[in-house]
Tab-separated table of C-alpha atoms and ligand atoms in Angstrom:
chain	number	residue	atom	x	y	z
A	1151	UNK	CA	-165.516	-140.642	-210.156
A	1152	UNK	CA	-163.404	-143.652	-209.253
A	1153	UNK	CA	-165.969	-144.896	-206.800
A	1154	UNK	CA	-168.616	-145.091	-209.528
A	1155	UNK	CA	-166.299	-147.021	-211.824
A	1156	UNK	CA	-165.479	-149.475	-209.072
A	1157	UNK	CA	-169.140	-149.861	-208.163
A	1158	UNK	CA	-170.101	-150.486	-211.780
A	1159	UNK	CA	-167.518	-153.263	-211.807
A	1160	UNK	CA	-169.396	-154.803	-208.889
A	1161	UNK	CA	-167.165	-153.838	-205.952
A	1162	UNK	CA	-169.479	-154.239	-202.914
A	1163	UNK	CA	-167.822	-151.567	-200.773
A	1164	UNK	CA	-168.100	-148.973	-203.516
A	1165	UNK	CA	-171.730	-149.919	-204.110
A	1166	UNK	CA	-172.423	-149.510	-200.386
A	1167	UNK	CA	-170.731	-146.105	-200.346
A	1168	UNK	CA	-172.681	-144.921	-203.374
A	1169	UNK	CA	-175.967	-145.893	-201.733
A	1170	UNK	CA	-174.946	-144.030	-198.585
A	1171	UNK	CA	-174.198	-140.927	-200.638
A	1172	UNK	CA	-177.586	-141.156	-202.319
A	1173	UNK	CA	-179.348	-141.803	-199.038
A	1174	UNK	CA	-177.853	-138.721	-197.410
A	1175	UNK	CA	-179.062	-136.688	-200.386
A	1176	UNK	CA	-175.671	-135.116	-200.747
A	1177	UNK	CA	-175.186	-132.514	-203.446
A	1178	UNK	CA	-173.549	-135.013	-205.734
A	1179	UNK	CA	-176.455	-137.468	-205.699
A	1180	UNK	CA	-178.054	-136.075	-208.834
A	1181	UNK	CA	-174.701	-136.199	-210.621
A	1182	UNK	CA	-174.162	-139.776	-209.452
A	1183	UNK	CA	-177.583	-140.836	-210.702
A	1184	UNK	CA	-176.977	-139.230	-214.077
A	1185	UNK	CA	-173.952	-141.469	-214.495
A	1186	UNK	CA	-175.671	-144.555	-213.091
A	1187	UNK	CA	-178.943	-144.345	-214.970
A	1188	UNK	CA	-177.760	-145.246	-218.493
A	1189	UNK	CA	-176.271	-148.471	-217.119
A	1190	UNK	CA	-179.487	-149.516	-215.378
A	1191	UNK	CA	-182.669	-151.014	-216.755
A	1192	UNK	CA	-181.684	-154.655	-216.898
A	1193	UNK	CA	-182.438	-156.012	-213.429
A	1194	UNK	CA	-185.676	-157.607	-212.355
A	1195	UNK	CA	-186.890	-155.538	-209.408
A	1196	UNK	CA	-189.023	-157.533	-207.017
A	1197	UNK	CA	-190.911	-155.922	-204.133
A	1198	UNK	CA	-191.858	-158.126	-201.200
A	1199	UNK	CA	-194.385	-156.511	-198.906
A	1200	UNK	CA	-196.723	-157.525	-196.085
A	1201	UNK	CA	-197.457	-156.963	-192.403
A	1202	UNK	CA	-194.619	-156.965	-189.872
A	1203	UNK	CA	-193.946	-160.542	-188.798
A	1204	UNK	CA	-195.542	-162.085	-191.880
A	1205	UNK	CA	-192.275	-163.852	-192.660
A	1206	UNK	CA	-190.959	-161.635	-195.456
A	1207	UNK	CA	-187.322	-161.795	-194.351
A	1208	UNK	CA	-187.510	-165.535	-193.774
A	1209	UNK	CA	-188.982	-166.003	-197.233
A	1210	UNK	CA	-186.391	-163.704	-198.810
A	1211	UNK	CA	-183.621	-165.670	-197.182
A	1212	UNK	CA	-184.898	-168.852	-198.833
A	1213	UNK	CA	-185.566	-167.115	-202.131
A	1214	UNK	CA	-182.011	-165.778	-202.220
A	1215	UNK	CA	-180.641	-169.314	-201.957
A	1216	UNK	CA	-182.990	-170.468	-204.666
A	1217	UNK	CA	-182.267	-167.621	-207.051
A	1218	UNK	CA	-178.510	-167.636	-206.556
A	1219	UNK	CA	-178.424	-171.363	-207.307
A	1220	UNK	CA	-179.778	-170.524	-210.733
A	1221	UNK	CA	-176.633	-168.469	-211.295
A	1222	UNK	CA	-178.136	-164.994	-210.938
A	1223	UNK	CA	-176.573	-162.211	-208.888
A	1224	UNK	CA	-178.756	-160.610	-206.232
A	1225	UNK	CA	-179.090	-157.298	-204.429
A	1226	UNK	CA	-181.364	-156.983	-201.413
A	1227	UNK	CA	-182.739	-153.776	-199.917
A	1228	UNK	CA	-184.599	-154.121	-196.631
A	1229	UNK	CA	-186.671	-151.022	-195.950
A	1230	UNK	CA	-187.785	-150.525	-192.401
A	1231	UNK	CA	-189.709	-147.536	-191.034
A	1232	UNK	CA	-187.650	-147.548	-187.862
A	1233	UNK	CA	-184.319	-145.819	-187.991
A	1234	UNK	CA	-181.567	-147.930	-189.515
A	1235	UNK	CA	-179.467	-147.161	-186.455
A	1236	UNK	CA	-181.869	-148.121	-183.705
A	1237	UNK	CA	-184.288	-150.497	-185.348
A	1238	UNK	CA	-184.262	-153.967	-183.880
A	1239	UNK	CA	-186.204	-155.176	-186.884
A	1240	UNK	CA	-183.388	-154.232	-189.208
A	1241	UNK	CA	-180.919	-156.094	-187.079
A	1242	UNK	CA	-183.299	-159.049	-187.132
A	1243	UNK	CA	-183.460	-158.898	-190.918
A	1244	UNK	CA	-179.683	-158.836	-191.101
A	1245	UNK	CA	-179.397	-161.851	-188.853
A	1246	UNK	CA	-182.029	-163.719	-190.801
A	1247	UNK	CA	-180.255	-163.062	-194.068
A	1248	UNK	CA	-176.788	-163.339	-192.605
A	1249	UNK	CA	-176.135	-166.712	-194.173
A	1250	UNK	CA	-175.798	-164.885	-197.478
A	1251	UNK	CA	-173.735	-161.892	-196.496
A	1252	UNK	CA	-170.535	-163.789	-197.195
A	1253	UNK	CA	-171.550	-164.788	-200.683
A	1254	UNK	CA	-169.954	-162.324	-203.102
A	1255	UNK	CA	-172.951	-162.258	-205.421
A	1256	UNK	CA	-175.467	-161.261	-202.780
A	1257	UNK	CA	-175.452	-157.672	-201.593
A	1258	UNK	CA	-177.689	-156.807	-198.634
A	1259	UNK	CA	-178.530	-153.332	-197.481
A	1260	UNK	CA	-180.966	-151.907	-194.923
A	1261	UNK	CA	-182.508	-148.490	-195.402
A	1262	UNK	CA	-184.873	-146.277	-193.436
A	1263	UNK	CA	-188.008	-144.724	-194.846
A	1264	UNK	CA	-186.862	-141.229	-194.080
A	1265	UNK	CA	-187.813	-138.780	-196.771
A	1266	UNK	CA	-191.461	-139.300	-197.379
A	1267	UNK	CA	-194.268	-139.872	-194.948
A	1268	UNK	CA	-194.371	-143.542	-194.123
A	1269	UNK	CA	-193.669	-144.389	-197.733
A	1270	UNK	CA	-190.563	-145.420	-199.521
A	1271	UNK	CA	-188.028	-142.723	-199.918
A	1272	UNK	CA	-186.817	-141.854	-203.369
A	1273	UNK	CA	-183.492	-143.218	-202.158
A	1274	UNK	CA	-184.908	-146.729	-202.131
A	1275	UNK	CA	-185.555	-146.602	-205.830
A	1276	UNK	CA	-182.231	-144.981	-206.529
A	1277	UNK	CA	-180.496	-147.692	-204.508
A	1278	UNK	CA	-182.290	-150.285	-206.635
A	1279	UNK	CA	-181.084	-148.502	-209.782
A	1280	UNK	CA	-177.534	-148.524	-208.439
A	1281	UNK	CA	-177.668	-152.272	-207.760
A	1282	UNK	CA	-179.139	-152.760	-211.229
A	1283	UNK	CA	-176.410	-150.712	-212.924
A	1284	UNK	CA	-173.742	-152.475	-210.880
A	1285	UNK	CA	-174.696	-155.784	-212.412
A	1286	UNK	CA	-177.228	-157.384	-210.096
A	1287	UNK	CA	-179.631	-159.496	-212.120
A	1288	UNK	CA	-182.287	-159.449	-209.434
A	1289	UNK	CA	-183.033	-156.735	-206.876
A	1290	UNK	CA	-185.258	-157.774	-203.972
A	1291	UNK	CA	-186.827	-155.008	-201.891
A	1292	UNK	CA	-188.449	-155.904	-198.577
A	1293	UNK	CA	-190.917	-153.282	-197.363
A	1294	UNK	CA	-193.220	-153.368	-194.381
A	1295	UNK	CA	-196.733	-153.134	-195.669
A	1296	UNK	CA	-198.040	-150.196	-193.765
A	1297	UNK	CA	-199.981	-147.543	-195.556
A	1298	UNK	CA	-198.247	-145.766	-198.354
A	1299	UNK	CA	-195.212	-147.984	-198.801
A	1300	UNK	CA	-197.447	-150.766	-200.029
A	1301	UNK	CA	-198.658	-148.530	-202.800
A	1302	UNK	CA	-195.216	-147.066	-203.410
A	1303	UNK	CA	-193.657	-150.458	-204.018
A	1304	UNK	CA	-195.849	-150.838	-207.073
A	1305	UNK	CA	-194.255	-147.713	-208.501
A	1306	UNK	CA	-190.764	-149.136	-208.354
A	1307	UNK	CA	-191.046	-152.926	-208.628
A	1308	UNK	CA	-191.555	-155.018	-211.744
A	1309	UNK	CA	-193.090	-157.740	-209.652
A	1310	UNK	CA	-194.940	-157.181	-206.377
A	1311	UNK	CA	-195.157	-160.102	-203.969
A	1312	UNK	CA	-197.666	-159.704	-201.133
A	1313	UNK	CA	-197.096	-161.932	-198.114
A	1314	UNK	CA	-200.210	-162.731	-196.091
A	1315	UNK	CA	-200.543	-164.873	-192.973
A	1316	UNK	CA	-203.445	-166.560	-191.234
A	1317	UNK	CA	-204.649	-165.112	-187.968
A	1318	UNK	CA	-203.376	-161.583	-188.452
A	1319	UNK	CA	-206.491	-160.051	-189.909
A	1320	UNK	CA	-204.917	-160.105	-193.334
A	1321	UNK	CA	-208.067	-161.493	-194.928
A	1322	UNK	CA	-209.997	-158.407	-193.899
A	1323	UNK	CA	-207.119	-156.110	-194.681
A	1324	UNK	CA	-206.900	-157.033	-198.331
A	1325	UNK	CA	-210.602	-156.470	-198.802
A	1326	UNK	CA	-210.619	-152.985	-197.348
A	1327	UNK	CA	-207.367	-151.577	-198.625
A	1328	UNK	CA	-207.721	-152.608	-202.222
A	1329	UNK	CA	-204.141	-153.799	-202.120
A	1330	UNK	CA	-205.279	-156.835	-204.011
A	1331	UNK	CA	-204.742	-154.733	-207.102
A	1332	UNK	CA	-201.082	-154.087	-206.493
A	1333	UNK	CA	-200.009	-157.704	-205.994
A	1334	UNK	CA	-198.724	-159.822	-208.868
A	1335	UNK	CA	-198.143	-162.809	-206.621
A	1336	UNK	CA	-199.832	-163.704	-203.346
A	1337	UNK	CA	-197.935	-165.734	-200.780
A	1338	UNK	CA	-199.876	-167.189	-197.891
A	1339	UNK	CA	-197.054	-167.858	-195.446
A	1340	UNK	CA	-197.166	-169.830	-192.205
A	1341	UNK	CA	-199.248	-172.447	-193.938
A	1342	UNK	CA	-198.435	-174.633	-190.933
A	1343	UNK	CA	-201.028	-172.595	-189.059
A	1344	UNK	CA	-204.792	-172.908	-189.029
A	1345	UNK	CA	-206.714	-170.745	-191.415
A	1346	UNK	CA	-204.252	-170.567	-194.280
A	1347	UNK	CA	-206.463	-172.583	-196.621
A	1348	UNK	CA	-209.260	-170.155	-195.942
A	1349	UNK	CA	-207.085	-167.168	-196.924
A	1350	UNK	CA	-205.977	-168.927	-200.106
A	1351	UNK	CA	-209.624	-169.529	-200.938
A	1352	UNK	CA	-210.706	-165.974	-200.135
A	1353	UNK	CA	-207.976	-164.385	-202.213
A	1354	UNK	CA	-208.830	-166.641	-205.131
A	1355	UNK	CA	-212.490	-165.687	-204.877
A	1356	UNK	CA	-211.563	-162.018	-204.922
A	1357	UNK	CA	-209.342	-162.523	-207.936
A	1358	UNK	CA	-212.215	-164.309	-209.673
A	1359	UNK	CA	-214.419	-161.306	-209.013
A	1360	UNK	CA	-211.943	-159.088	-210.815
A	1361	UNK	CA	-212.665	-160.927	-214.025
A	1362	UNK	CA	-210.308	-161.913	-216.826
A	1363	UNK	CA	-206.898	-160.309	-216.789
A	1364	UNK	CA	-203.795	-160.901	-218.857
A	1365	UNK	CA	-201.971	-161.958	-215.699
A	1366	UNK	CA	-203.830	-163.913	-213.078
A	1367	UNK	CA	-201.865	-163.589	-209.801
A	1368	UNK	CA	-201.107	-167.013	-208.364
A	1369	UNK	CA	-201.839	-167.650	-204.674
A	1370	UNK	CA	-199.083	-169.766	-203.163
A	1371	UNK	CA	-199.041	-171.291	-199.678
A	1372	UNK	CA	-195.580	-171.416	-198.090
A	1373	UNK	CA	-193.930	-172.391	-194.844
A	1374	UNK	CA	-190.952	-170.109	-195.240
A	1375	UNK	CA	-189.272	-171.316	-192.095
A	1376	UNK	CA	-188.966	-174.798	-193.550
A	1377	UNK	CA	-188.549	-173.692	-197.146
A	1378	UNK	CA	-191.823	-175.315	-198.202
A	1379	UNK	CA	-193.361	-173.723	-201.266
A	1380	UNK	CA	-190.350	-171.509	-201.922
A	1381	UNK	CA	-189.635	-173.192	-205.245
A	1382	UNK	CA	-193.219	-172.428	-206.339
A	1383	UNK	CA	-192.781	-168.822	-205.209
A	1384	UNK	CA	-189.538	-168.503	-207.191
A	1385	UNK	CA	-191.164	-170.051	-210.239
A	1386	UNK	CA	-194.082	-167.618	-210.013
A	1387	UNK	CA	-191.646	-164.703	-209.864
A	1388	UNK	CA	-189.852	-165.872	-213.005
A	1389	UNK	CA	-193.155	-166.606	-214.746
A	1390	UNK	CA	-194.193	-163.043	-214.042
A	1391	UNK	CA	-190.973	-161.686	-215.436
A	1392	UNK	CA	-191.519	-163.756	-218.561
A	1393	UNK	CA	-195.066	-162.399	-218.790
A	1394	UNK	CA	-193.838	-158.797	-218.554
A	1395	UNK	CA	-191.263	-159.376	-221.275
A	1396	UNK	CA	-193.755	-160.894	-223.655
A	1397	UNK	CA	-196.893	-158.902	-223.096
A	1398	UNK	CA	-197.980	-155.345	-223.810
A	1399	UNK	CA	-198.802	-154.989	-220.108
A	1400	UNK	CA	-195.072	-155.157	-219.400
A	1401	UNK	CA	-194.392	-152.286	-221.765
A	1402	UNK	CA	-197.309	-150.282	-220.374
A	1403	UNK	CA	-195.959	-150.625	-216.850
A	1404	UNK	CA	-192.500	-149.575	-217.898
A	1405	UNK	CA	-193.847	-146.455	-219.577
A	1406	UNK	CA	-196.018	-145.609	-216.558
A	1407	UNK	CA	-193.007	-145.967	-214.316
A	1408	UNK	CA	-190.822	-143.720	-216.467
A	1409	UNK	CA	-193.512	-141.077	-216.365
A	1410	UNK	CA	-193.673	-141.279	-212.568
A	1411	UNK	CA	-189.879	-141.131	-212.369
A	1412	UNK	CA	-189.721	-137.752	-214.050
A	1413	UNK	CA	-192.706	-136.518	-212.028
A	1414	UNK	CA	-191.041	-137.504	-208.759
A	1415	UNK	CA	-187.792	-135.786	-209.676
A	1416	UNK	CA	-189.683	-132.670	-210.744
A	1417	UNK	CA	-191.614	-132.597	-207.489
A	1418	UNK	CA	-188.440	-132.928	-205.476
A	1419	UNK	CA	-186.577	-130.240	-207.393
A	1420	UNK	CA	-189.508	-127.818	-207.405
A	1421	UNK	CA	-190.056	-128.349	-203.686
A	1422	UNK	CA	-186.407	-127.479	-203.044
A	1423	UNK	CA	-186.629	-124.265	-205.073
A	1424	UNK	CA	-189.885	-123.135	-203.486
A	1425	UNK	CA	-188.764	-123.996	-199.958
A	1426	UNK	CA	-185.557	-122.021	-200.423
A	1427	UNK	CA	-187.519	-119.061	-201.764
A	1428	UNK	CA	-189.870	-119.190	-198.795
A	1429	UNK	CA	-186.936	-119.395	-196.385
A	1430	UNK	CA	-185.564	-116.188	-197.892
A	1431	UNK	CA	-188.949	-114.455	-197.981
A	1432	UNK	CA	-190.270	-115.391	-194.568
A	1433	UNK	CA	-190.324	-112.559	-192.037
A	1434	UNK	CA	-191.989	-111.802	-188.763
A	1435	UNK	CA	-193.976	-109.157	-190.615
A	1436	UNK	CA	-195.605	-111.692	-192.908
A	1437	UNK	CA	-196.321	-113.977	-189.979
A	1438	UNK	CA	-197.860	-111.107	-187.999
A	1439	UNK	CA	-200.074	-110.263	-190.972
A	1440	UNK	CA	-201.205	-113.849	-191.144
A	1441	UNK	CA	-201.875	-113.953	-187.400
A	1442	UNK	CA	-203.926	-110.767	-187.598
A	1443	UNK	CA	-205.740	-112.197	-190.615
A	1444	UNK	CA	-204.658	-109.274	-192.766
A	1445	UNK	CA	-203.346	-111.878	-195.143
A	1446	UNK	CA	-204.241	-115.463	-195.840
A	1447	UNK	CA	-201.698	-118.242	-196.441
A	1448	UNK	CA	-203.146	-118.992	-199.876
A	1449	UNK	CA	-202.396	-115.520	-201.137
A	1450	UNK	CA	-198.944	-115.578	-199.561
A	1451	UNK	CA	-198.247	-118.878	-201.342
A	1452	UNK	CA	-199.641	-117.566	-204.643
A	1453	UNK	CA	-197.466	-114.451	-204.462
A	1454	UNK	CA	-194.386	-116.490	-203.672
A	1455	UNK	CA	-195.028	-118.905	-206.546
A	1456	UNK	CA	-195.498	-116.043	-208.972
A	1457	UNK	CA	-192.176	-114.588	-207.862
A	1458	UNK	CA	-190.391	-117.932	-208.264
A	1459	UNK	CA	-191.867	-118.555	-211.705
A	1460	UNK	CA	-191.062	-115.107	-213.050
A	1461	UNK	CA	-187.524	-115.127	-211.692
B	1043	GDP	N1	-194.927	-170.821	-187.924
B	1043	GDP	C1	-194.221	-170.193	-188.862
B	1043	GDP	N2	-193.424	-169.165	-188.513
B	1043	GDP	C2	-192.738	-168.535	-189.477
B	1043	GDP	C3	-192.812	-168.916	-190.842
B	1043	GDP	N3	-192.033	-168.081	-191.569
B	1043	GDP	C4	-191.485	-167.209	-190.695
B	1043	GDP	N4	-191.890	-167.474	-189.441
B	1043	GDP	C5	-191.520	-166.761	-188.190
B	1043	GDP	O1	-192.198	-165.545	-188.133
B	1043	GDP	C6	-191.416	-164.551	-187.463
B	1043	GDP	C7	-191.309	-163.289	-188.324
B	1043	GDP	O2	-190.566	-163.584	-189.481
B	1043	GDP	P1	-189.838	-162.465	-190.324
B	1043	GDP	O3	-189.268	-163.149	-191.497
B	1043	GDP	O4	-188.913	-161.651	-189.490
B	1043	GDP	O5	-191.068	-161.549	-190.731
B	1043	GDP	P2	-191.059	-160.120	-191.448
B	1043	GDP	O6	-191.282	-159.089	-190.377
B	1043	GDP	O7	-192.232	-160.185	-192.368
B	1043	GDP	O8	-189.768	-159.949	-192.157
B	1043	GDP	C8	-190.077	-165.193	-187.196
B	1043	GDP	O9	-190.048	-165.626	-185.865
B	1043	GDP	C9	-190.059	-166.371	-188.161
B	1043	GDP	O10	-189.252	-167.411	-187.680
B	1043	GDP	C10	-193.657	-170.024	-191.183
B	1043	GDP	O11	-193.788	-170.415	-192.336
B	1043	GDP	N5	-194.339	-170.614	-190.153
B	1044	MG	MG1	-188.363	-158.409	-192.131
């Protein structure tokens, strides 16, 4: 496909069109990914997550400047649970990062979370792979830290950056949700506000409680709006990349991710097959039997699965 060739050469419009094709789960998306995949695997994928309003987009905007000054090319994916067509937040993200949209080496794309419940859609990861294959050195993914997407980001990012802020209950949140385990770098943004030192202290205490680890996540105060602390954040990100490249933990993560990749594809393909079979099988008779409790849904599902497997 011409469009794939052009995208692989870095043509932004072709890259955008490829991502759209993947996002709409068109029939060709599997074929596209088969061609893309061998060219991927080089980019550093960085997930930036945290509560809405924590300052993720503001921080990303500053990070982009920082990273592109070091000569690296950047792709950005902003994932927002609201629809990409109606979401004000997405528009806000665009505006906040607009200063970069004219730079040829920075590609910015917003995506919805359609596809899986509250989490990241498979399309997000595939979009990251596309940006990777098309020559971006760094892929930044902004996700709103609500529920599953916070966990999902760990599955697709090499480096997870968690943005916390004072006065938003984030101190309590990290304790209860166990998300402390997914973060490689903690940013305490809005350090111009009261209470940020306390969060920095609390996170450090919790990290101490976890005991010795090969990578000790740094806790970095920032004032993203003014760019304060952004150089430390960028340095921490590159330190983490260096750690992954030189430590068995990096290899372990890569292997775990590859395993999940195949699992996710299997789940998606099997779900399609089974759903199609059920669509063909379903009849008012079966439903009546279920309503009258002559049959139970477990048996119906078992029978259907058996049929699918033996066909
Ligand atoms: N006081 C203060 N406000 C900030 C800082 N960083 C970002 N903001 C503001 O916080 C609001 C939310 O920022 P945004 O980047 O959209 O947050 P996101 O939802 O996490 O992407 C915006 O009005 C920013 O201007 C900061 O360091 N200090
Ligand atoms: Mg944002």
